[in-house]
Coordinates of C-alpha atoms in Angstrom, one line a residue:
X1 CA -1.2 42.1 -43.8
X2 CA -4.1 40.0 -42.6
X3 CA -4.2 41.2 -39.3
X4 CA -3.9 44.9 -38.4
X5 CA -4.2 47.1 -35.9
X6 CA -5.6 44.1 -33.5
X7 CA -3.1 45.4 -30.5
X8 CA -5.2 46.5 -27.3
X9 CA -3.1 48.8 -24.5
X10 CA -5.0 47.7 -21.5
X11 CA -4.1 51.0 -19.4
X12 CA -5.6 53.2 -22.1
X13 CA -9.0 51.5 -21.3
X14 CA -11.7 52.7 -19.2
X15 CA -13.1 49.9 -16.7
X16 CA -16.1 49.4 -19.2
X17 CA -14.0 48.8 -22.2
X18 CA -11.6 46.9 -20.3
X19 CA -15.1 44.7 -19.3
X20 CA -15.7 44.6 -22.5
X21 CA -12.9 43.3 -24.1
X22 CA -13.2 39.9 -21.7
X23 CA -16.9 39.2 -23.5
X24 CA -16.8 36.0 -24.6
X25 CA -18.7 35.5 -28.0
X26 CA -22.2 35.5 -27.8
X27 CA -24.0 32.4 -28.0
X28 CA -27.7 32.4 -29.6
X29 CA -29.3 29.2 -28.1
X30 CA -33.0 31.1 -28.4
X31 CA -33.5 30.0 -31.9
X32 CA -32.7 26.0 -31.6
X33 CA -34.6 26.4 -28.3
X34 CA -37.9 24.9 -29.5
X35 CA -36.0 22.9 -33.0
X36 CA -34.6 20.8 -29.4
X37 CA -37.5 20.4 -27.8
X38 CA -39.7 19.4 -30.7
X39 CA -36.7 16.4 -31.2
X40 CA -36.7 15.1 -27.7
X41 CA -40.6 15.1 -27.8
X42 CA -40.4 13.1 -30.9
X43 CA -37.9 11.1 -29.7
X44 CA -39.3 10.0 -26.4
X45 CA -42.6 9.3 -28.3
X46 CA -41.4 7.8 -31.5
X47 CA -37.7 6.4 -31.1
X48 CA -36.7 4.8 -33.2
X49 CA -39.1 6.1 -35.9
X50 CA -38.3 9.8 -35.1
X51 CA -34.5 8.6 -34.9
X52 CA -34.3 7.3 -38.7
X53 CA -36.4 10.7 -39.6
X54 CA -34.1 13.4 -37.8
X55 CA -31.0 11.3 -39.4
X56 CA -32.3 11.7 -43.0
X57 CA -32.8 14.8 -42.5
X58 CA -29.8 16.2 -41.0
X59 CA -27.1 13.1 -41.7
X60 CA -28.4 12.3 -45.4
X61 CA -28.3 9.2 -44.5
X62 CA -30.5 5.9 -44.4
X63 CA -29.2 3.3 -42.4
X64 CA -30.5 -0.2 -41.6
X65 CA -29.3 -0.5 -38.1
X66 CA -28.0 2.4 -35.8
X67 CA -25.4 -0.1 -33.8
X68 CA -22.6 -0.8 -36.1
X69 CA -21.4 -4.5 -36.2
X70 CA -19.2 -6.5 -34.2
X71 CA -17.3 -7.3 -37.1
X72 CA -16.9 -3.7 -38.4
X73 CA -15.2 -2.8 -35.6
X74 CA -12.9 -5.7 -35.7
X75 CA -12.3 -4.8 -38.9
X76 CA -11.2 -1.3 -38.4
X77 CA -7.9 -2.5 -37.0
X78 CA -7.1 -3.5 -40.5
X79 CA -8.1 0.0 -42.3
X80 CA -6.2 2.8 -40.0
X81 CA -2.6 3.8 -40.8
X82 CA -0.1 1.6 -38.6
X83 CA 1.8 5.1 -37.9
X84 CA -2.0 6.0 -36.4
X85 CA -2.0 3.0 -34.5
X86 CA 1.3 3.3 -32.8
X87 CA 0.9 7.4 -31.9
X88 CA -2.7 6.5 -30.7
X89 CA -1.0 3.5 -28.1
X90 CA 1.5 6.1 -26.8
X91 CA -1.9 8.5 -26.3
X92 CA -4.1 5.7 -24.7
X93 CA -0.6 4.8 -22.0
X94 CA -0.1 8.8 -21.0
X95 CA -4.1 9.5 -20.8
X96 CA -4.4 6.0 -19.0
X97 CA -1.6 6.9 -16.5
X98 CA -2.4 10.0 -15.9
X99 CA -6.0 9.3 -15.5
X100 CA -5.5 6.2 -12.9
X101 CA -3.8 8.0 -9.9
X102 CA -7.6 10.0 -10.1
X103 CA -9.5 7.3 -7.9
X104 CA -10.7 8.9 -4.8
X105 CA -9.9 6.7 -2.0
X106 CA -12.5 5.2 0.4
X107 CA -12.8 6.7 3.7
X108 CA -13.4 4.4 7.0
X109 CA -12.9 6.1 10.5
X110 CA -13.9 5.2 14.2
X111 CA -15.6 8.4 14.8
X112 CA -15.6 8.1 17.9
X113 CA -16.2 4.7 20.2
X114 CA -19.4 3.4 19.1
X115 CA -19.8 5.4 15.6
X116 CA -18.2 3.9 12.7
X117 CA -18.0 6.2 9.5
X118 CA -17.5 5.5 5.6
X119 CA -17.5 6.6 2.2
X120 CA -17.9 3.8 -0.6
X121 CA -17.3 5.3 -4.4
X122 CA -19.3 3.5 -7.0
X123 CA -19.5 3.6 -10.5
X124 CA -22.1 5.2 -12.1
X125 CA -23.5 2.1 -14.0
X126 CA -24.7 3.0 -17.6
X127 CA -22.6 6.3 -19.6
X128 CA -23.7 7.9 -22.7
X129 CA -20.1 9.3 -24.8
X130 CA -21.0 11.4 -27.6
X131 CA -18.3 12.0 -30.0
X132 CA -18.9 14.9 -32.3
X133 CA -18.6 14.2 -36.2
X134 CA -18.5 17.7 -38.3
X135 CA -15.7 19.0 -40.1
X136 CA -13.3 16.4 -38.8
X137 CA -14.1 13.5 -36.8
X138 CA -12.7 13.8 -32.8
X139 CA -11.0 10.1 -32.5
X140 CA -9.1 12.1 -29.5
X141 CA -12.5 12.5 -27.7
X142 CA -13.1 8.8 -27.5
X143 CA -9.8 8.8 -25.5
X144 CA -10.5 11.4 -22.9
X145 CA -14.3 10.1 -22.5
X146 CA -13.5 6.7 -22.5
X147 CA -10.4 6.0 -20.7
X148 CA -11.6 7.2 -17.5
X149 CA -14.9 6.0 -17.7
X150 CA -12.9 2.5 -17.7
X151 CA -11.2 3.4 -14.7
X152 CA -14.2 4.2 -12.9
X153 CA -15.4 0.6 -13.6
X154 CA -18.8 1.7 -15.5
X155 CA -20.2 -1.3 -16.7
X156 CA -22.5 0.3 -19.3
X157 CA -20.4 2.2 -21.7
X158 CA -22.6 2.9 -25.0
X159 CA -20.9 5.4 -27.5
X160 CA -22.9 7.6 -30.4
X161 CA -21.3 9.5 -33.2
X162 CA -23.1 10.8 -36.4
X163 CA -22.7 8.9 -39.3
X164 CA -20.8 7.8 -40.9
X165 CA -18.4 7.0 -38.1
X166 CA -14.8 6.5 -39.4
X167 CA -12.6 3.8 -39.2
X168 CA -10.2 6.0 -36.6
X169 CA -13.2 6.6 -34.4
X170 CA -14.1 2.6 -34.5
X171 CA -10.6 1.6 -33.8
X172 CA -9.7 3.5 -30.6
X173 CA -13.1 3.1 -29.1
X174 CA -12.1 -1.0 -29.7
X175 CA -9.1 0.0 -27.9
X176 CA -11.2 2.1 -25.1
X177 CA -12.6 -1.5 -24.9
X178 CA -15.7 0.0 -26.1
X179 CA -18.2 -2.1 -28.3
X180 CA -22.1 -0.5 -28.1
X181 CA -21.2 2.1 -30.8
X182 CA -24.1 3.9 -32.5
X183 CA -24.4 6.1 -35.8
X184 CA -26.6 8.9 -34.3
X185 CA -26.0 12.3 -33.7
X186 CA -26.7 15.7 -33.1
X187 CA -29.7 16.3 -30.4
X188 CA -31.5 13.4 -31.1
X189 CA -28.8 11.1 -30.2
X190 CA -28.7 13.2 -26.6
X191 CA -32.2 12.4 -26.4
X192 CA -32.3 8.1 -27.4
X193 CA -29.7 8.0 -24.8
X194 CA -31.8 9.8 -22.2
X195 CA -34.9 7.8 -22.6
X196 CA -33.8 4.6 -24.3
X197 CA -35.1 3.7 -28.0
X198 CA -36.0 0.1 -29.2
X199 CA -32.0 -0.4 -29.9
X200 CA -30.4 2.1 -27.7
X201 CA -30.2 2.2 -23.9
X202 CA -30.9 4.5 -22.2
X203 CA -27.9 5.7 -19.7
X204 CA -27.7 7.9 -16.6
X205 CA -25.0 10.5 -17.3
X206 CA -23.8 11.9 -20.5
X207 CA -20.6 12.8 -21.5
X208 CA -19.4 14.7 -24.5
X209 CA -19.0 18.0 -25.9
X210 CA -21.0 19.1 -29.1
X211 CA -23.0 21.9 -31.6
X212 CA -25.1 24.3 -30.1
X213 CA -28.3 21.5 -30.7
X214 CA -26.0 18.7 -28.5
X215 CA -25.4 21.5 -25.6
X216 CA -29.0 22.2 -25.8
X217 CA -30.1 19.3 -25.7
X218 CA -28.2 17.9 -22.8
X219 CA -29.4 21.1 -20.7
X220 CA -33.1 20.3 -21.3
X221 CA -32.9 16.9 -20.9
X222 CA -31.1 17.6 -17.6
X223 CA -33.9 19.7 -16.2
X224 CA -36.6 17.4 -17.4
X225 CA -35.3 14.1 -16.0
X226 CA -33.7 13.9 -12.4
X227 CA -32.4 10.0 -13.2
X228 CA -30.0 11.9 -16.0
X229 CA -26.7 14.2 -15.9
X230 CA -24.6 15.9 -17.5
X231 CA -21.2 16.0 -17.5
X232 CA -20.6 20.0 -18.4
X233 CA -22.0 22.3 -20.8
X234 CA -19.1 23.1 -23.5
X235 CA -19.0 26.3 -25.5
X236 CA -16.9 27.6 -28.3
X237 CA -13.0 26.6 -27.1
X238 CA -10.8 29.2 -25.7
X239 CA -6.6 29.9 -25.4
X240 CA -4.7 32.5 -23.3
X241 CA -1.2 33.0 -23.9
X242 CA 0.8 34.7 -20.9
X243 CA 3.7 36.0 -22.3
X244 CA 7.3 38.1 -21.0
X245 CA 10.3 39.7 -22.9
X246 CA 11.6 35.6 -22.6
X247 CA 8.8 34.3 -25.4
X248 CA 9.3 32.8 -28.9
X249 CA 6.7 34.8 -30.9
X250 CA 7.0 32.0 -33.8
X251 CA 6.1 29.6 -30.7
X252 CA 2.8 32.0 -29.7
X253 CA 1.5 32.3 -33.3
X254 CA 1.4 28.3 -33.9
X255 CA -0.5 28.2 -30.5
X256 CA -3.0 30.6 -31.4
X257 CA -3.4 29.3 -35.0
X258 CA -3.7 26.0 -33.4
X259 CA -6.4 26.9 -31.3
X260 CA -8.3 29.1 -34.1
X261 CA -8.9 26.4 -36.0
X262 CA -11.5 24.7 -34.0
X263 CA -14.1 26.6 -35.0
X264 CA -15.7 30.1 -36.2
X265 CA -16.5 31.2 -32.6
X266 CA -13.5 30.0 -30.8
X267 CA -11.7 32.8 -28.9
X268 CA -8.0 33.5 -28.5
X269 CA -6.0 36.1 -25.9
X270 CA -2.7 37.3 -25.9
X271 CA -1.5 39.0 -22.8
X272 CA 1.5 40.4 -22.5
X273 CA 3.7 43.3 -21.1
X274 CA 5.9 43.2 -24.1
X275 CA 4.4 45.6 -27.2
X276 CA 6.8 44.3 -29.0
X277 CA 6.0 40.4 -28.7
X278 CA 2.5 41.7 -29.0
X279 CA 4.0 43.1 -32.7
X280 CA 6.1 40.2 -33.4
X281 CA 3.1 37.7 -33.4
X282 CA 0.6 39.2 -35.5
X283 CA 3.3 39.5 -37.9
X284 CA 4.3 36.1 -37.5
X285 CA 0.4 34.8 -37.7
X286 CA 0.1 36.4 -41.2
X287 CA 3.1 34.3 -42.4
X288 CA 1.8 31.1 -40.6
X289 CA -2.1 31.4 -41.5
X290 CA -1.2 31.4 -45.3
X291 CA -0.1 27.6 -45.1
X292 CA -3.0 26.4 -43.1
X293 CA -5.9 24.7 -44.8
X294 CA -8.4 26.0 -42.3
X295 CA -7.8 29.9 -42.8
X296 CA -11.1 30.8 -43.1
X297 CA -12.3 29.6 -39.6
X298 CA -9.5 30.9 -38.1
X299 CA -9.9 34.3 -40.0
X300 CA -13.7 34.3 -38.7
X301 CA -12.4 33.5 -34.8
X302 CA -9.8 36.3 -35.0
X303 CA -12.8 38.7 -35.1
X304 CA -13.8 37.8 -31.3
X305 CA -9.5 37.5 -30.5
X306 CA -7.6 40.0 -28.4
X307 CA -4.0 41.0 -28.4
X308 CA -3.4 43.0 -25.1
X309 CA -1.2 44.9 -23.8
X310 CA -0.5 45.6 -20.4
X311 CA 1.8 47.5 -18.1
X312 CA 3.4 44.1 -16.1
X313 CA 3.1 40.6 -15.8
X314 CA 0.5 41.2 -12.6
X315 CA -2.4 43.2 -14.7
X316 CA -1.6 39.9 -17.5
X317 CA -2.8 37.4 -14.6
X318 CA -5.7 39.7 -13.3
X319 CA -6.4 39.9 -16.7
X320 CA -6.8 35.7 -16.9
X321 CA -8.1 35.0 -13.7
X322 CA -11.3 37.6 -14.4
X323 CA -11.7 35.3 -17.7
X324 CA -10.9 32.0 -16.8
X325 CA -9.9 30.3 -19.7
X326 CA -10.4 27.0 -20.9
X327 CA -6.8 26.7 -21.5
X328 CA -3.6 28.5 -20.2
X329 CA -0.7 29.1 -21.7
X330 CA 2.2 30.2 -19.7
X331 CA 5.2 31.3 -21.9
X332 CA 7.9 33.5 -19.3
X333 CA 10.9 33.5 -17.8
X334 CA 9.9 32.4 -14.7
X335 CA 6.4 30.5 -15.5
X336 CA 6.2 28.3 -11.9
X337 CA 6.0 32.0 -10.5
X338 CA 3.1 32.8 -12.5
X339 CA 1.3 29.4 -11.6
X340 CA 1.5 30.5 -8.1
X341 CA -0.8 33.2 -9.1
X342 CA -3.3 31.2 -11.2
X343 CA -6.4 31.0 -9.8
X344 CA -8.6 30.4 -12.8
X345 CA -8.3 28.1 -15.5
X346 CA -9.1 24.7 -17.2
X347 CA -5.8 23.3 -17.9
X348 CA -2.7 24.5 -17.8
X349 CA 0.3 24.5 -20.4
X350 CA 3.7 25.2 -18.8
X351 CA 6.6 26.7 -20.2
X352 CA 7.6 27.4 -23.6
X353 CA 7.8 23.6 -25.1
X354 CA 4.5 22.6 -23.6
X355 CA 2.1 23.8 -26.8
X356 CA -1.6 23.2 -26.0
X357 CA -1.8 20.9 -29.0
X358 CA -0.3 18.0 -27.2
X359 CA -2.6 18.6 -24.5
X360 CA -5.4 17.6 -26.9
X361 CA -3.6 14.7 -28.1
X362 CA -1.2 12.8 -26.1
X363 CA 0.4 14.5 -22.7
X364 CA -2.1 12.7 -20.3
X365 CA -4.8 15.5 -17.8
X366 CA -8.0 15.4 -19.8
X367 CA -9.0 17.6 -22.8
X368 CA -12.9 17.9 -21.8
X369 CA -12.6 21.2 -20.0
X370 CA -14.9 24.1 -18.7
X371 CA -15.5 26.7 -21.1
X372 CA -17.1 30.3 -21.0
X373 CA -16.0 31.4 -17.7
X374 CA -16.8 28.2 -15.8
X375 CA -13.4 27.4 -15.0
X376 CA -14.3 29.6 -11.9
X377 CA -16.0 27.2 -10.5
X378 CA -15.7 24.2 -12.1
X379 CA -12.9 21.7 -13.4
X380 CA -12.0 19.2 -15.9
X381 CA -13.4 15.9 -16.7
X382 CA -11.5 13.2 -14.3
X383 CA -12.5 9.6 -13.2
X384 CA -14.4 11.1 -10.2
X385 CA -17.1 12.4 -12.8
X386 CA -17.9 9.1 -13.7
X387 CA -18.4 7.8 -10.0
X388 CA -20.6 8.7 -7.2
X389 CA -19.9 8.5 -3.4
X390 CA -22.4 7.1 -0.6
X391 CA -21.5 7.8 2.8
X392 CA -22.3 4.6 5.4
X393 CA -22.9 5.9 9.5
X394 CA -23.1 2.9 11.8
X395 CA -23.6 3.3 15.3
X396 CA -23.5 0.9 18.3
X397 CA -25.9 1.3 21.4
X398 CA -22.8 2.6 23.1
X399 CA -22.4 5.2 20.1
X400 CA -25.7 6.3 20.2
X401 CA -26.0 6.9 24.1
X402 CA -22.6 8.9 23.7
X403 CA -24.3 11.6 20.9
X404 CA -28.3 11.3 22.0
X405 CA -28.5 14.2 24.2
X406 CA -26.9 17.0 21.4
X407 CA -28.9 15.2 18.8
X408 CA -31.9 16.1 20.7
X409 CA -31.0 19.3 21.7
X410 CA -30.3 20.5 18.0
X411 CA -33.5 18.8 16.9
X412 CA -36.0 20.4 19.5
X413 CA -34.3 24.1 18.5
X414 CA -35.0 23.4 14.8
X415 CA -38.6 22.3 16.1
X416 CA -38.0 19.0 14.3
X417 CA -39.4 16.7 17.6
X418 CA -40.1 13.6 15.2
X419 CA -36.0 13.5 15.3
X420 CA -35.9 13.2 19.4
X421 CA -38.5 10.8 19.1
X422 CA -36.4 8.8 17.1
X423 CA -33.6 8.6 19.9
X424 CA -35.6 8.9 22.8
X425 CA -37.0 5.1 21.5
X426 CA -34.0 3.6 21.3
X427 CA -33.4 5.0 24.2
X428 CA -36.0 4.2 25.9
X429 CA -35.7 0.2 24.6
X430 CA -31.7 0.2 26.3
X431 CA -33.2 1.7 29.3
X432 CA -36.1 -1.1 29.7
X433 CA -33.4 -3.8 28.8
X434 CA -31.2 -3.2 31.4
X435 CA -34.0 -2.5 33.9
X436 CA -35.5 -5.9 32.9

C-alpha cells in the first residue's frame, strides 16, 4: 500500500489539531526575497542586457530576439495535432461564452432633478499574460488569460512565456488573437513588463500565475510602482472533495490524483462522513497512482493531503468554508443542498460527473482562481478584472441649489470649509445673476 494510515477522525481532534490540520503548506518566499529584487533592479537598469543574462542563466538559452516572429506563429497552425485543434475550438466557444455574459453594465440615473449620475467601464489599455513554462507548458492558461482580456476590449495585449515556447502555446494565443508573444520568463519577465525594455512594453496590469520567483516578483513590483497591478497572488493549487454514502470512490481518487499532479506542494482534502468512502479511496488511489506518469509529485503532495472524517455532512462544510479552497468538489446525494451552504470557495464542481479536470480545460468559468485561503475574500479572474470603472456626477444649477445646504452642513462638521466655499460661489454667482 502506498498510502496508509492517512484517515483523520475529526471528532477525535482537539480544536488545535483540528487548526492544524487546515495549514496550508508553508511557503518560504524569504530566500528568493533579495534573488527578486536584485533581477528587477537589473532589469529596470539594464533591460534588455540584464534580460539576455537572467535567460542564459536560468533558460539555457541564447536567443536573438525575445518577440517571436510573425511568421512563426502563422506557422504554428501547421505543427499542432488537428485532434488539438478541434478540442481547443470547442474550449475557446465554452470559455468565450461563458466569459461574455461578465460585462458589467453601465449605470446612468437622474439622481434626482438636476443631478445626473454614471458609471462608464473602460478597458484597462496595455495587459501583461504570463504563461508558465516548466514541466509542461499551460496552452489552457492562454485561454483563461486571454479570452476575457478580449472581451474587455484591451487594446495592448503582450504575452511572455519562457523559452522555448511551444507550438500549442503559439497556436491558441493566434487564436486568442494574440500576436506580441515574448520568450521570457520567470521574474525577470514580471519585471520587462513592469518597466518596459528596448523590445518589450511595458503594461499596466499583469496577469498570470507562476513559481515562487513570478509571485514574488509581481508582489514587489506592485508595491514599488502605483501605475502597475496585479491580478492575484497564486500559491500551490488546492481540491476539496465533499463526499456522502452516494459517492463513486473510483470517481474521488481520479479527482484527487488529478489535482496531485500539479505540483510537489499542491494540497488535497477529503471530507467526508462516510469512513468507509474515506477507506475505499485510498485504496482506490494506490491502484490508480501506479499508471500515472507523474507519481512522484503526487507522492510528495500527499504528504501535505488530508483524508477526514467527520460525524455529518454539516462539520464537512464548516470544515471547507474555514479553508476555502481553490476548488470544490461536491459529490452527495443532494449536492444543490450543500451549495446552499458554501460560503467559501474558488470554483465550484457540482455533482458526481462534473470532475475538476474539465474545469481546467473546457466547461467555460475561469481557471485562474484564489488560492491559500483567499477565496474568503476574493474571487476568480473574470472580464471585470481586466476593466476599470469611472463614475461621471453632473449637476445643473437647479441640482446644485437642491443639495447645497447638506453639502455645507456635512462639510463645516468635518471642519473642511474650503468645501462650502466651493458651493457658496456658485451660489453666490446664481444669486447675483438673477439679482442683475
Amino acid at each position: 500500500m502506498l498510502l496508509e494510515n492517512k484517515i483523520i477522525y475529526w471528532n477525535d481532534l482537539n480544536s488545535i489539531q483540528q487548526k492544524n490540520m487546515l495549514l496550508r503548506p508553508n511557503i518560504q518566499r524569504n530566500h528568493v526575497k533579495q534573488v527578486v529584487k536584485d533581477i528587477i533592479s537589473d532589469v529596470r537598469n539594464l533591460r534588455d542586457e540584464a534580460l539576455q543574462k537572467y535567460t542564459n542563466k536560468f533558460d539555457n538559452v541564447q536567443l536573438d530576439s525575445f518577440k517571436v516572429s510573425q511568421d512563426r506563429i502563422n506557422k504554428s497552425e501547421f505543427l499542432v495535432d488537428e485532434e488539438f485543434k478541434k478540442s481547443v475550438l470547442l474550449s475557446f466557444k465554452n470559455i468565450y461564452k461563458f466569459h461574455s455574459k461578465q460585462n458589467m453594465n453601465m449605470i446612468d440615473i437622474n439622481i434626482q432633478t438636476g443631478i445626473r449620475c454614471q458609471q462608464i467601464v473602460l478597458p484597462i489599455e496595455s495587459i501583461g499574460l504570463y504563461v508558465p513554462g516548466g514541466v509542461s507548458p499551460l496552452f489552457s492558461t492562454v485561454l483563461m488569460l486571454s479570452i476575457p482580456a478580449v472581451i474587455a476590449g484591451c487594446k495592448n495585449i503582450i504575452l511572455c512565456s519562457p523559452p522555448p515556447i511551444v507550438n500549442e502555446i503559439l497556436y491558441v494565443a493566434k487564436m486568442c488573437g494574440i500576436n506580441n508573444i515574448f520568450e521570457i520568463g520567470g521574474a525577470q519577465s514580471i519585471a520587462a513588463l513592469a518597466f518596459g525594455t528596448e523590445t518589450i512594453p511595458k503594461v499596466n496590469k499583469i496577469f498570470g500565475p507562476g513559481n515562487v520567483y513570478v509571485t514574488e516578483a509581481k508582489l514587489q513590483l506592485n508595491q514599488l510602482l502605483t501605475d502597475l497591478s496585479i491580478d492575484m497572488t497564486a500559491g500551490p493549487s488546492e481540491l476539496v472533495v465533499i463526499a456522502d454514502h452516494s459517492a463513486n470512490p473510483i470517481f474521488i481518487a481520479s479527482d484527487l490524483l488529478s489535482q496531485l499532479e500539479h505540483g510537489y506542494d499542491t494540497q488535497v482534502m477529503l471530507l467526508t462522513c462516510n469512513h468507509m468512502i474515506a477507506e475505499k479511496v485510498l485504496t482506490e488511489m494506490n491502484k490508480q497512482i501506479l499508471n500515472l506518469s507523474r507519481k512522484s509529485i503526487i507522492l510528495s503532495a500527499l504528504e501535505n493531503s488530508r483524508f477526514i472524517v467527520t460525524n455529518n455532512l454539516i462539520d464537512c462544510i464548516g470544515i471547507s468554508n474555514s479553508y476555502a479552497p481553490e476548488h470544490l468538489s461536491i459529490q452527495t446525494e443532494n449536492s444543490r443542498y450543500i451549495l446552499s451552504k458554501v460560503l467559501n470557495a474558488g470554483s465550484i464542481f457540482l455533482g458526481h460527473w462534473s470532475p475538476e479536470a474539465v474545469g481546467d480545460y473546457i466547461s467555460g468559468p475561469n481557471h485562474v482562481l484564489p488560492t491559500y485561503g483567499s477565496a474568503i475574500v476574493s474571487s476568480g479572474l473574470s472580464v471585470l478584472d481586466f476593466q476599470k470603472r469611472i463614475s461621471v456626477q453632473e449637476l445643473t444649477s437647479v441640482g446644485l441649489k437642491s443639495v447645497s445646504h447638506a453639502v455645507m452642513c456635512l462639510s463645516m462638521v468635518e471642519k473642511m470649509d474650503a468645501h462650502s466655499n466651493a458651493i457658496i460661489q456658485r451660489m453666490n454667482f446664481i444669486k447675483n445673476r438673477y439679482e442683475d
